[in-house]
Every structure is written in structure tokens, then in C-alpha cells.
Amino acid sequence: MACSINITLRCCSTDTLRFADTCQLHYQSLNPRSSLLLKFLPSHPNKISCSSDRRRSSVTVRSQMATEEKPISGDRMLVFVPAHPLIKHWVSVLRNELTPSPVFRNAMAELGRLLMYEASRDWLPIVTGEIQSPMGVASVEFIDPREPMAVVPILRAGLALVEHASSILPAIKTYHLGISRDEETLQPTIYLNKLPENFPEGSRVFVVDPMLATGGTIVAAINLLKERGVENKQIKVISAVAAPPALQKLSENFSGLHVYTGIIDPTVNDKGFIIPGLGDAGDRSFGT
């Protein structure tokens, strides 16, 4: 799929908390009936709202960022690119073609830990109470282990990105999903499915796919979850790098979905690789 994206940002000055960034984005798709809208939201300097519009083939967005809060439609897919410097650091390590496999895999694991930390903010079920500290009674909050939570890494590259998930959420269950992509047609094929027949009611599910390129793999994975009773708003997607074609496809199919990614790259080549991307995440993680 041919696409292009141009972003110009003027960052806020160091002596003020008021953001005055300008985002200009232009995306073109070969599909004349669809377009992708990415809009930086005022409440967060790196929160992006995505929606599809089948009536236009391209869209240009100019958004002024300020501290004023504006309502966000619950039907829109949201893409979050956290601004944490460690996230930028690990993405840079992954990009470097000279990064050896063990370092690459560790960088992928650290990036996954940070992205899951951000994605779980304001999403985790909690219980409150009181405990006795050495100095007195304290009001406390704990993550409720009774509420079902799951992580679904898409093999094999997803294994590296999800490696530290248990350090964030020790009680989380892991369900493996193997999906390969045909090198010619770029269509996904499921070769391993360890998902349960049905997820418990109210389950929160992280789907981990390092590279959101054409979107075929992640769409196939989410469709499997939906067949098992998981709604869009119960799913959060974790990726290292995303590209407009995948975000476009997700936006068209899954309203209300949340996507967390280390960075959004501009293009995907005719072989389905993100440009500039970071190469084949599976090969580079495992050295094969």
C-alpha cells in the first residue's frame, strides 16, 4: 500500500506548561473511499485520535495544542505515543542496524514494559481498604487479582515485547497466538491458537504485536478475541512501531479501540515492511 505522511511539530518552550504545538499531517491511501485522521488531542501532548472517513481519500489536520480540555468521542479509536524519554531511547536502540540480537531483544522487552505501564494507567481494577503499617493505620489501594486480565502476544516477535509483562502485572494470564504473513499476498495465516473458547466476562486484554504495518495480522487477532466475547473497549494494543495503513484498518474495524505504540512511521513498502522501521522484529530478536 502506498501512503505518505508529513508531520511538522513546534514543541513547547521549557519555561511554560502551555503547549502551542502545531501538527500538520497528510495521509493518502490507494483506497479512494477511506482516509485516516490522526489528531493530537489537547489533554495529552502525544495522544492521537484516529477516525476513518470513507468519503475522502486524504485529509490534512492542523491542531493547536493547549491546556483546555475538550470532549473525546467514545467511538473513536485512540492511538497513544507516550513521550517518555526511555521509550524514545529504546526505540532508537531497536532502529540501529548494528544492535546485536541479545541487546535488541532486551530493548524490545524494556519498551514493552514501558508501553504496558502506560497502557494500564487508569485501566486496572482496584480494591481499597486499610492496613496496619509499623506506624499506624493507612488507607491503601491494591490491584484486584479477582478481575480477569490477559495478554496475547502474537508470535514470534510478540514474545520479546511481552517478556516483562509479568513484572507489571504478576497475576496476568498469557495466551499465545501464532500468525504468519504470506510474503507475496501479505495475508495472515493462523498456525497456533491457544486462546480460550470464551474469555471471562469483563476481561481486559492486551494484544501485543511489535509491528503494525499493513494491519492484516492485528485485525485477524482482534477478530479472534471478539469471537470469544471480548469487546473493543476491553482491548488495548501494544506495538513498538506503527504505520498509517495498519492504523487505518484498525480504525475502520474497531471503534473505541486503544493503541499504544513507541512511534508512528510514515510508510510501508511493497513487501509490507515499515519504513524506516526497525527490520524484521522476530529475526532480530531471536537471531534466526
PDB file of C-alpha atoms in Angstrom:
ATOM      1  CA  MET A   1       0.000   0.000   0.000  1.00  0.00           C
ATOM      2  CA  ALA A   2       1.370   3.388  -0.921  1.00  0.00           C
ATOM      3  CA  CYS A   3       0.999   6.093   1.669  1.00  0.00           C
ATOM      4  CA  SER A   4       2.744   9.225   2.819  1.00  0.00           C
ATOM      5  CA  ILE A   5       2.713  11.275   5.978  1.00  0.00           C
ATOM      6  CA  ASN A   6       4.304  14.612   6.783  1.00  0.00           C
ATOM      7  CA  ILE A   7       4.426  15.903  10.356  1.00  0.00           C
ATOM      8  CA  THR A   8       5.729  19.267  11.488  1.00  0.00           C
ATOM      9  CA  LEU A   9       5.910  19.922  15.237  1.00  0.00           C
ATOM     10  CA  ARG A  10       6.891  23.022  17.155  1.00  0.00           C
ATOM     11  CA  CYS A  11       7.495  21.880  20.699  1.00  0.00           C
ATOM     12  CA  CYS A  12       6.568  23.837  23.784  1.00  0.00           C
ATOM     13  CA  SER A  13       9.218  26.038  25.368  1.00  0.00           C
ATOM     14  CA  THR A  14      10.901  24.942  28.584  1.00  0.00           C
ATOM     15  CA  ASP A  15       9.620  27.902  30.594  1.00  0.00           C
ATOM     16  CA  THR A  16       5.906  27.304  30.184  1.00  0.00           C
ATOM     17  CA  LEU A  17       3.459  24.460  30.724  1.00  0.00           C
ATOM     18  CA  ARG A  18       1.193  25.639  27.941  1.00  0.00           C
ATOM     19  CA  PHE A  19       1.561  23.615  24.771  1.00  0.00           C
ATOM     20  CA  ALA A  20       1.444  25.524  21.498  1.00  0.00           C
ATOM     21  CA  ASP A  21       2.471  22.787  19.113  1.00  0.00           C
ATOM     22  CA  THR A  22       1.212  22.682  15.565  1.00  0.00           C
ATOM     23  CA  CYS A  23       0.660  19.327  13.903  1.00  0.00           C
ATOM     24  CA  GLN A  24       0.286  19.101  10.153  1.00  0.00           C
ATOM     25  CA  LEU A  25      -0.462  15.626   8.859  1.00  0.00           C
ATOM     26  CA  HIS A  26      -1.323  14.444   5.380  1.00  0.00           C
ATOM     27  CA  TYR A  27      -2.123  10.839   4.563  1.00  0.00           C
ATOM     28  CA  GLN A  28      -3.019   9.424   1.197  1.00  0.00           C
ATOM     29  CA  SER A  29      -4.369   5.945   0.544  1.00  0.00           C
ATOM     30  CA  LEU A  30      -4.809   3.971  -2.638  1.00  0.00           C
ATOM     31  CA  ASN A  31      -8.351   3.304  -1.461  1.00  0.00           C
ATOM     32  CA  PRO A  32     -10.298   6.349  -2.704  1.00  0.00           C
ATOM     33  CA  ARG A  33     -13.107   5.728  -0.220  1.00  0.00           C
ATOM     34  CA  SER A  34     -11.101   5.746   3.001  1.00  0.00           C
ATOM     35  CA  SER A  35      -8.785   8.029   4.893  1.00  0.00           C
ATOM     36  CA  LEU A  36      -7.087   8.143   8.259  1.00  0.00           C
ATOM     37  CA  LEU A  37      -7.365  11.068  10.603  1.00  0.00           C
ATOM     38  CA  LEU A  38      -4.732  11.423  13.322  1.00  0.00           C
ATOM     39  CA  LYS A  39      -5.326  14.346  15.641  1.00  0.00           C
ATOM     40  CA  PHE A  40      -3.174  15.372  18.581  1.00  0.00           C
ATOM     41  CA  LEU A  41      -5.539  15.901  21.499  1.00  0.00           C
ATOM     42  CA  PRO A  42      -5.135  18.909  23.798  1.00  0.00           C
ATOM     43  CA  SER A  43      -5.232  16.927  27.024  1.00  0.00           C
ATOM     44  CA  HIS A  44      -2.079  14.962  26.238  1.00  0.00           C
ATOM     45  CA  PRO A  45       0.834  16.045  24.028  1.00  0.00           C
ATOM     46  CA  ASN A  46       1.143  12.624  22.445  1.00  0.00           C
ATOM     47  CA  LYS A  47      -2.406  11.304  22.372  1.00  0.00           C
ATOM     48  CA  ILE A  48      -3.746  10.846  18.861  1.00  0.00           C
ATOM     49  CA  SER A  49      -7.353  10.405  17.869  1.00  0.00           C
ATOM     50  CA  CYS A  50      -7.974   8.229  14.836  1.00  0.00           C
ATOM     51  CA  SER A  51     -11.124   8.039  12.810  1.00  0.00           C
ATOM     52  CA  SER A  52     -11.981   6.895   9.331  1.00  0.00           C
ATOM     53  CA  ASP A  53     -13.927   8.793   6.707  1.00  0.00           C
ATOM     54  CA  ARG A  54     -14.908   6.783   3.652  1.00  0.00           C
ATOM     55  CA  ARG A  55     -15.884   9.853   1.679  1.00  0.00           C
ATOM     56  CA  ARG A  56     -12.384  11.257   1.267  1.00  0.00           C
ATOM     57  CA  SER A  57      -9.112   9.846   0.015  1.00  0.00           C
ATOM     58  CA  SER A  58      -6.897  12.168   2.029  1.00  0.00           C
ATOM     59  CA  VAL A  59      -7.077  14.539   4.942  1.00  0.00           C
ATOM     60  CA  THR A  60      -4.915  17.302   6.326  1.00  0.00           C
ATOM     61  CA  VAL A  61      -5.047  18.098  10.033  1.00  0.00           C
ATOM     62  CA  ARG A  62      -3.829  21.223  11.804  1.00  0.00           C
ATOM     63  CA  SER A  63      -4.337  21.067  15.537  1.00  0.00           C
ATOM     64  CA  GLN A  64      -3.318  23.661  18.132  1.00  0.00           C
ATOM     65  CA  MET A  65      -2.390  22.103  21.467  1.00  0.00           C
ATOM     66  CA  ALA A  66      -3.371  23.872  24.676  1.00  0.00           C
ATOM     67  CA  THR A  67      -4.266  23.007  28.254  1.00  0.00           C
ATOM     68  CA  GLU A  68      -8.012  23.362  27.596  1.00  0.00           C
ATOM     69  CA  GLU A  69      -9.874  20.045  27.868  1.00  0.00           C
ATOM     70  CA  LYS A  70     -12.179  19.027  25.036  1.00  0.00           C
ATOM     71  CA  PRO A  71     -14.552  16.044  24.936  1.00  0.00           C
ATOM     72  CA  ILE A  72     -13.350  12.919  23.140  1.00  0.00           C
ATOM     73  CA  SER A  73     -15.801  10.743  21.288  1.00  0.00           C
ATOM     74  CA  GLY A  74     -16.004   7.298  22.856  1.00  0.00           C
ATOM     75  CA  ASP A  75     -16.488   5.780  19.410  1.00  0.00           C
ATOM     76  CA  ARG A  76     -13.123   6.851  18.075  1.00  0.00           C
ATOM     77  CA  MET A  77     -10.057   4.705  18.066  1.00  0.00           C
ATOM     78  CA  LEU A  78      -7.294   6.384  20.052  1.00  0.00           C
ATOM     79  CA  VAL A  79      -3.574   5.983  19.423  1.00  0.00           C
ATOM     80  CA  PHE A  80      -1.151   6.906  22.191  1.00  0.00           C
ATOM     81  CA  VAL A  81       2.544   7.657  21.621  1.00  0.00           C
ATOM     82  CA  PRO A  82       3.926   8.222  25.140  1.00  0.00           C
ATOM     83  CA  ALA A  83       6.548  10.969  25.344  1.00  0.00           C
ATOM     84  CA  HIS A  84       8.717   9.247  27.955  1.00  0.00           C
ATOM     85  CA  PRO A  85      12.432   9.644  27.075  1.00  0.00           C
ATOM     86  CA  LEU A  86      13.123   5.985  27.877  1.00  0.00           C
ATOM     87  CA  ILE A  87      10.590   4.958  25.244  1.00  0.00           C
ATOM     88  CA  LYS A  88      12.396   7.131  22.701  1.00  0.00           C
ATOM     89  CA  HIS A  89      15.715   5.656  23.823  1.00  0.00           C
ATOM     90  CA  TRP A  90      14.672   2.028  23.368  1.00  0.00           C
ATOM     91  CA  VAL A  91      13.039   2.750  20.008  1.00  0.00           C
ATOM     92  CA  SER A  92      16.360   4.280  18.898  1.00  0.00           C
ATOM     93  CA  VAL A  93      18.273   1.190  20.050  1.00  0.00           C
ATOM     94  CA  LEU A  94      15.863  -1.022  18.100  1.00  0.00           C
ATOM     95  CA  ARG A  95      16.262   1.068  14.951  1.00  0.00           C
ATOM     96  CA  ASN A  96      20.047   0.733  14.845  1.00  0.00           C
ATOM     97  CA  GLU A  97      21.027  -1.963  12.344  1.00  0.00           C
ATOM     98  CA  LEU A  98      24.218  -2.581  14.346  1.00  0.00           C
ATOM     99  CA  THR A  99      22.354  -3.552  17.529  1.00  0.00           C
ATOM    100  CA  PRO A 100      23.184  -7.228  18.248  1.00  0.00           C
ATOM    101  CA  SER A 101      20.371  -9.709  18.779  1.00  0.00           C
ATOM    102  CA  PRO A 102      20.643 -10.028  22.616  1.00  0.00           C
ATOM    103  CA  VAL A 103      20.627  -6.244  23.023  1.00  0.00           C
ATOM    104  CA  PHE A 104      17.770  -5.913  20.538  1.00  0.00           C
ATOM    105  CA  ARG A 105      15.653  -8.423  22.436  1.00  0.00           C
ATOM    106  CA  ASN A 106      16.363  -6.698  25.748  1.00  0.00           C
ATOM    107  CA  ALA A 107      15.437  -3.337  24.214  1.00  0.00           C
ATOM    108  CA  MET A 108      12.190  -4.819  22.931  1.00  0.00           C
ATOM    109  CA  ALA A 109      11.386  -6.191  26.390  1.00  0.00           C
ATOM    110  CA  GLU A 110      12.112  -2.861  28.089  1.00  0.00           C
ATOM    111  CA  LEU A 111       9.997  -0.988  25.550  1.00  0.00           C
ATOM    112  CA  GLY A 112       7.147  -3.438  26.102  1.00  0.00           C
ATOM    113  CA  ARG A 113       7.348  -2.937  29.860  1.00  0.00           C
ATOM    114  CA  LEU A 114       7.090   0.842  29.487  1.00  0.00           C
ATOM    115  CA  LEU A 115       4.231   0.700  26.988  1.00  0.00           C
ATOM    116  CA  MET A 116       2.245  -1.714  29.156  1.00  0.00           C
ATOM    117  CA  TYR A 117       2.823   0.549  32.137  1.00  0.00           C
ATOM    118  CA  GLU A 118       1.364   3.465  30.177  1.00  0.00           C
ATOM    119  CA  ALA A 119      -1.499   1.376  28.770  1.00  0.00           C
ATOM    120  CA  SER A 120      -2.527   0.109  32.202  1.00  0.00           C
ATOM    121  CA  ARG A 121      -2.834   3.615  33.629  1.00  0.00           C
ATOM    122  CA  ASP A 122      -6.449   4.253  34.757  1.00  0.00           C
ATOM    123  CA  TRP A 123      -7.441   0.819  33.401  1.00  0.00           C
ATOM    124  CA  LEU A 124      -6.672  -1.551  36.246  1.00  0.00           C
ATOM    125  CA  PRO A 125      -9.355  -2.764  38.686  1.00  0.00           C
ATOM    126  CA  ILE A 126      -8.537  -1.812  42.277  1.00  0.00           C
ATOM    127  CA  VAL A 127      -9.710  -2.644  45.780  1.00  0.00           C
ATOM    128  CA  THR A 128      -9.428  -0.231  48.694  1.00  0.00           C
ATOM    129  CA  GLY A 129      -9.105  -0.783  52.390  1.00  0.00           C
ATOM    130  CA  GLU A 130      -6.991  -0.172  55.446  1.00  0.00           C
ATOM    131  CA  ILE A 131      -3.848  -1.881  56.688  1.00  0.00           C
ATOM    132  CA  GLN A 132      -1.690  -1.547  59.732  1.00  0.00           C
ATOM    133  CA  SER A 133       1.712  -0.059  58.971  1.00  0.00           C
ATOM    134  CA  PRO A 134       4.542  -0.082  61.563  1.00  0.00           C
ATOM    135  CA  MET A 135       3.495   3.461  62.452  1.00  0.00           C
ATOM    136  CA  GLY A 136      -0.283   3.390  62.208  1.00  0.00           C
ATOM    137  CA  VAL A 137      -3.350   2.637  60.118  1.00  0.00           C
ATOM    138  CA  ALA A 138      -3.121   3.568  56.423  1.00  0.00           C
ATOM    139  CA  SER A 139      -5.693   3.717  53.640  1.00  0.00           C
ATOM    140  CA  VAL A 140      -4.470   1.611  50.704  1.00  0.00           C
ATOM    141  CA  GLU A 141      -5.287   0.562  47.152  1.00  0.00           C
ATOM    142  CA  PHE A 142      -4.337  -2.759  45.562  1.00  0.00           C
ATOM    143  CA  ILE A 143      -4.823  -4.176  42.084  1.00  0.00           C
ATOM    144  CA  ASP A 144      -7.761  -6.549  42.334  1.00  0.00           C
ATOM    145  CA  PRO A 145      -6.456 -10.033  41.413  1.00  0.00           C
ATOM    146  CA  ARG A 146     -10.012 -11.355  41.063  1.00  0.00           C
ATOM    147  CA  GLU A 147     -10.672  -9.306  37.915  1.00  0.00           C
ATOM    148  CA  PRO A 148      -9.626 -11.206  34.751  1.00  0.00           C
ATOM    149  CA  MET A 149      -6.715  -9.773  32.784  1.00  0.00           C
ATOM    150  CA  ALA A 150      -4.861 -11.364  29.882  1.00  0.00           C
ATOM    151  CA  VAL A 151      -2.053 -10.659  27.484  1.00  0.00           C
ATOM    152  CA  VAL A 152      -1.956 -12.131  23.974  1.00  0.00           C
ATOM    153  CA  PRO A 153       1.473 -11.952  22.301  1.00  0.00           C
ATOM    154  CA  ILE A 154       1.447 -12.590  18.560  1.00  0.00           C
ATOM    155  CA  LEU A 155       4.302 -14.977  17.799  1.00  0.00           C
ATOM    156  CA  ARG A 156       7.010 -14.843  17.453  1.00  0.00           C
ATOM    157  CA  ALA A 157       8.186 -11.255  17.780  1.00  0.00           C
ATOM    158  CA  GLY A 158       5.459 -10.536  20.326  1.00  0.00           C
ATOM    159  CA  LEU A 159       7.253 -12.808  22.802  1.00  0.00           C
ATOM    160  CA  ALA A 160      10.113 -10.309  23.095  1.00  0.00           C
ATOM    161  CA  LEU A 161       7.856  -7.282  23.533  1.00  0.00           C
ATOM    162  CA  VAL A 162       5.797  -9.044  26.233  1.00  0.00           C
ATOM    163  CA  GLU A 163       8.733 -10.573  28.112  1.00  0.00           C
ATOM    164  CA  HIS A 164       8.412  -8.269  31.145  1.00  0.00           C
ATOM    165  CA  ALA A 165       4.604  -8.202  31.302  1.00  0.00           C
ATOM    166  CA  SER A 166       4.584 -10.252  34.498  1.00  0.00           C
ATOM    167  CA  SER A 167       6.750  -7.640  36.227  1.00  0.00           C
ATOM    168  CA  ILE A 168       3.974  -5.101  35.638  1.00  0.00           C
ATOM    169  CA  LEU A 169       1.019  -7.414  36.312  1.00  0.00           C
ATOM    170  CA  PRO A 170       2.095 -10.626  38.101  1.00  0.00           C
ATOM    171  CA  ALA A 171      -1.395 -12.184  38.033  1.00  0.00           C
ATOM    172  CA  ILE A 172      -1.958 -11.679  34.307  1.00  0.00           C
ATOM    173  CA  LYS A 173      -2.653 -14.738  32.136  1.00  0.00           C
ATOM    174  CA  THR A 174      -0.788 -15.260  28.854  1.00  0.00           C
ATOM    175  CA  TYR A 175      -2.434 -16.780  25.777  1.00  0.00           C
ATOM    176  CA  HIS A 176      -0.179 -17.378  22.770  1.00  0.00           C
ATOM    177  CA  LEU A 177      -1.323 -16.696  19.235  1.00  0.00           C
ATOM    178  CA  GLY A 178       0.788 -17.612  16.206  1.00  0.00           C
ATOM    179  CA  ILE A 179       0.063 -15.730  12.983  1.00  0.00           C
ATOM    180  CA  SER A 180       2.332 -15.742   9.947  1.00  0.00           C
ATOM    181  CA  ARG A 181       2.138 -13.438   6.927  1.00  0.00           C
ATOM    182  CA  ASP A 182       2.413 -14.635   3.334  1.00  0.00           C
ATOM    183  CA  GLU A 183       5.364 -12.816   1.762  1.00  0.00           C
ATOM    184  CA  GLU A 184       3.596 -12.494  -1.567  1.00  0.00           C
ATOM    185  CA  THR A 185      -0.029 -11.710  -0.673  1.00  0.00           C
ATOM    186  CA  LEU A 186       0.720 -10.231   2.787  1.00  0.00           C
ATOM    187  CA  GLN A 187      -2.352 -12.102   4.071  1.00  0.00           C
ATOM    188  CA  PRO A 188      -2.272 -13.576   7.608  1.00  0.00           C
ATOM    189  CA  THR A 189      -2.433 -17.292   8.404  1.00  0.00           C
ATOM    190  CA  ILE A 190      -3.116 -18.591  11.922  1.00  0.00           C
ATOM    191  CA  TYR A 191      -0.837 -21.509  12.791  1.00  0.00           C
ATOM    192  CA  LEU A 192      -1.192 -21.565  16.599  1.00  0.00           C
ATOM    193  CA  ASN A 193      -4.206 -20.607  18.687  1.00  0.00           C
ATOM    194  CA  LYS A 194      -4.057 -21.002  22.472  1.00  0.00           C
ATOM    195  CA  LEU A 195      -6.947 -18.644  23.175  1.00  0.00           C
ATOM    196  CA  PRO A 196      -9.732 -19.917  25.456  1.00  0.00           C
ATOM    197  CA  GLU A 197     -13.101 -20.758  23.926  1.00  0.00           C
ATOM    198  CA  ASN A 198     -14.523 -17.753  25.772  1.00  0.00           C
ATOM    199  CA  PHE A 199     -12.879 -15.071  27.885  1.00  0.00           C
ATOM    200  CA  PRO A 200     -14.417 -14.393  31.307  1.00  0.00           C
ATOM    201  CA  GLU A 201     -16.923 -11.561  31.321  1.00  0.00           C
ATOM    202  CA  GLY A 202     -15.272  -8.165  31.761  1.00  0.00           C
ATOM    203  CA  SER A 203     -11.788  -9.391  30.794  1.00  0.00           C
ATOM    204  CA  ARG A 204      -9.195  -6.759  29.992  1.00  0.00           C
ATOM    205  CA  VAL A 205      -6.897  -7.955  27.213  1.00  0.00           C
ATOM    206  CA  PHE A 206      -3.562  -6.619  25.951  1.00  0.00           C
ATOM    207  CA  VAL A 207      -2.760  -7.692  22.385  1.00  0.00           C
ATOM    208  CA  VAL A 208       0.960  -7.422  21.683  1.00  0.00           C
ATOM    209  CA  ASP A 209       2.184  -7.117  18.085  1.00  0.00           C
ATOM    210  CA  PRO A 210       5.511  -5.279  17.663  1.00  0.00           C
ATOM    211  CA  MET A 211       4.983  -4.133  14.069  1.00  0.00           C
ATOM    212  CA  LEU A 212       1.658  -2.679  12.927  1.00  0.00           C
ATOM    213  CA  ALA A 213       2.400  -2.418   9.204  1.00  0.00           C
ATOM    214  CA  THR A 214      -0.415  -3.416   6.845  1.00  0.00           C
ATOM    215  CA  GLY A 215      -2.751  -4.330   9.698  1.00  0.00           C
ATOM    216  CA  GLY A 216      -3.709  -7.816   8.500  1.00  0.00           C
ATOM    217  CA  THR A 217      -2.216  -9.668  11.461  1.00  0.00           C
ATOM    218  CA  ILE A 218      -3.559  -7.440  14.219  1.00  0.00           C
ATOM    219  CA  VAL A 219      -7.047  -7.333  12.668  1.00  0.00           C
ATOM    220  CA  ALA A 220      -7.101 -11.144  12.484  1.00  0.00           C
ATOM    221  CA  ALA A 221      -6.036 -11.356  16.136  1.00  0.00           C
ATOM    222  CA  ILE A 222      -8.677  -8.915  17.386  1.00  0.00           C
ATOM    223  CA  ASN A 223     -11.379 -10.692  15.388  1.00  0.00           C
ATOM    224  CA  LEU A 224     -10.493 -13.900  17.230  1.00  0.00           C
ATOM    225  CA  LEU A 225     -10.879 -12.084  20.553  1.00  0.00           C
ATOM    226  CA  LYS A 226     -14.247 -10.665  19.559  1.00  0.00           C
ATOM    227  CA  GLU A 227     -15.451 -14.146  18.605  1.00  0.00           C
ATOM    228  CA  ARG A 228     -14.652 -15.110  22.197  1.00  0.00           C
ATOM    229  CA  GLY A 229     -16.692 -12.361  23.826  1.00  0.00           C
ATOM    230  CA  VAL A 230     -14.180  -9.514  24.156  1.00  0.00           C
ATOM    231  CA  GLU A 231     -15.435  -6.057  23.157  1.00  0.00           C
ATOM    232  CA  ASN A 232     -13.331  -3.338  21.512  1.00  0.00           C
ATOM    233  CA  LYS A 233     -13.085  -1.231  24.665  1.00  0.00           C
ATOM    234  CA  GLN A 234     -11.781  -4.227  26.613  1.00  0.00           C
ATOM    235  CA  ILE A 235      -8.740  -4.440  24.315  1.00  0.00           C
ATOM    236  CA  LYS A 236      -5.518  -2.447  24.275  1.00  0.00           C
ATOM    237  CA  VAL A 237      -2.972  -2.991  21.511  1.00  0.00           C
ATOM    238  CA  ILE A 238       0.744  -2.709  22.306  1.00  0.00           C
ATOM    239  CA  SER A 239       3.254  -2.198  19.476  1.00  0.00           C
ATOM    240  CA  ALA A 240       6.811  -0.975  19.038  1.00  0.00           C
ATOM    241  CA  VAL A 241       6.221   0.734  15.676  1.00  0.00           C
ATOM    242  CA  ALA A 242       3.005   1.532  13.821  1.00  0.00           C
ATOM    243  CA  ALA A 243       2.262   2.805  10.310  1.00  0.00           C
ATOM    244  CA  PRO A 244      -0.793   4.546   8.788  1.00  0.00           C
ATOM    245  CA  PRO A 245      -2.147   1.546   6.791  1.00  0.00           C
ATOM    246  CA  ALA A 246      -2.493  -0.575   9.952  1.00  0.00           C
ATOM    247  CA  LEU A 247      -3.971   2.287  11.976  1.00  0.00           C
ATOM    248  CA  GLN A 248      -6.375   2.984   9.139  1.00  0.00           C
ATOM    249  CA  LYS A 249      -7.556  -0.620   9.073  1.00  0.00           C
ATOM    250  CA  LEU A 250      -7.942  -0.777  12.847  1.00  0.00           C
ATOM    251  CA  SER A 251      -9.889   2.481  12.889  1.00  0.00           C
ATOM    252  CA  GLU A 252     -12.292   1.229  10.229  1.00  0.00           C
ATOM    253  CA  ASN A 253     -12.961  -2.053  12.025  1.00  0.00           C
ATOM    254  CA  PHE A 254     -12.741  -1.416  15.766  1.00  0.00           C
ATOM    255  CA  SER A 255     -14.267   1.775  17.129  1.00  0.00           C
ATOM    256  CA  GLY A 256     -13.258   2.607  20.675  1.00  0.00           C
ATOM    257  CA  LEU A 257     -10.023   0.604  20.472  1.00  0.00           C
ATOM    258  CA  HIS A 258      -6.888   1.984  22.174  1.00  0.00           C
ATOM    259  CA  VAL A 259      -3.442   1.514  20.608  1.00  0.00           C
ATOM    260  CA  TYR A 260      -0.149   2.221  22.399  1.00  0.00           C
ATOM    261  CA  THR A 261       2.976   2.435  20.259  1.00  0.00           C
ATOM    262  CA  GLY A 262       6.560   3.605  20.623  1.00  0.00           C
ATOM    263  CA  ILE A 263       6.460   5.581  17.388  1.00  0.00           C
ATOM    264  CA  ILE A 264       4.449   6.054  14.195  1.00  0.00           C
ATOM    265  CA  ASP A 265       6.454   5.755  10.974  1.00  0.00           C
ATOM    266  CA  PRO A 266       5.321   7.253   7.661  1.00  0.00           C
ATOM    267  CA  THR A 267       5.283   4.461   5.104  1.00  0.00           C
ATOM    268  CA  VAL A 268       5.064   0.752   4.312  1.00  0.00           C
ATOM    269  CA  ASN A 269       6.905  -0.633   1.284  1.00  0.00           C
ATOM    270  CA  ASP A 270       5.540  -3.088  -1.295  1.00  0.00           C
ATOM    271  CA  LYS A 271       6.874  -6.008   0.771  1.00  0.00           C
ATOM    272  CA  GLY A 272       4.875  -4.945   3.812  1.00  0.00           C
ATOM    273  CA  PHE A 273       7.781  -3.586   5.858  1.00  0.00           C
ATOM    274  CA  ILE A 274       7.550  -0.320   7.781  1.00  0.00           C
ATOM    275  CA  ILE A 275       9.918   2.404   6.571  1.00  0.00           C
ATOM    276  CA  PRO A 276      12.232   3.352   8.262  1.00  0.00           C
ATOM    277  CA  GLY A 277      11.011   0.855  10.859  1.00  0.00           C
ATOM    278  CA  LEU A 278      13.471  -1.499  12.501  1.00  0.00           C
ATOM    279  CA  GLY A 279      13.588  -4.505  10.179  1.00  0.00           C
ATOM    280  CA  ASP A 280      12.167  -7.935  10.963  1.00  0.00           C
ATOM    281  CA  ALA A 281      11.476  -7.806  14.713  1.00  0.00           C
ATOM    282  CA  GLY A 282      11.305 -11.599  15.061  1.00  0.00           C
ATOM    283  CA  ASP A 283      14.548 -12.289  13.227  1.00  0.00           C
ATOM    284  CA  ARG A 284      16.405  -9.569  15.080  1.00  0.00           C
ATOM    285  CA  SER A 285      15.024 -10.641  18.488  1.00  0.00           C
ATOM    286  CA  PHE A 286      15.954 -14.297  18.164  1.00  0.00           C
ATOM    287  CA  GLY A 287      18.873 -14.172  15.718  1.00  0.00           C
ATOM    288  CA  THR A 288      17.229 -16.551  13.237  1.00  0.00           C
TER     289      THR A 288
END
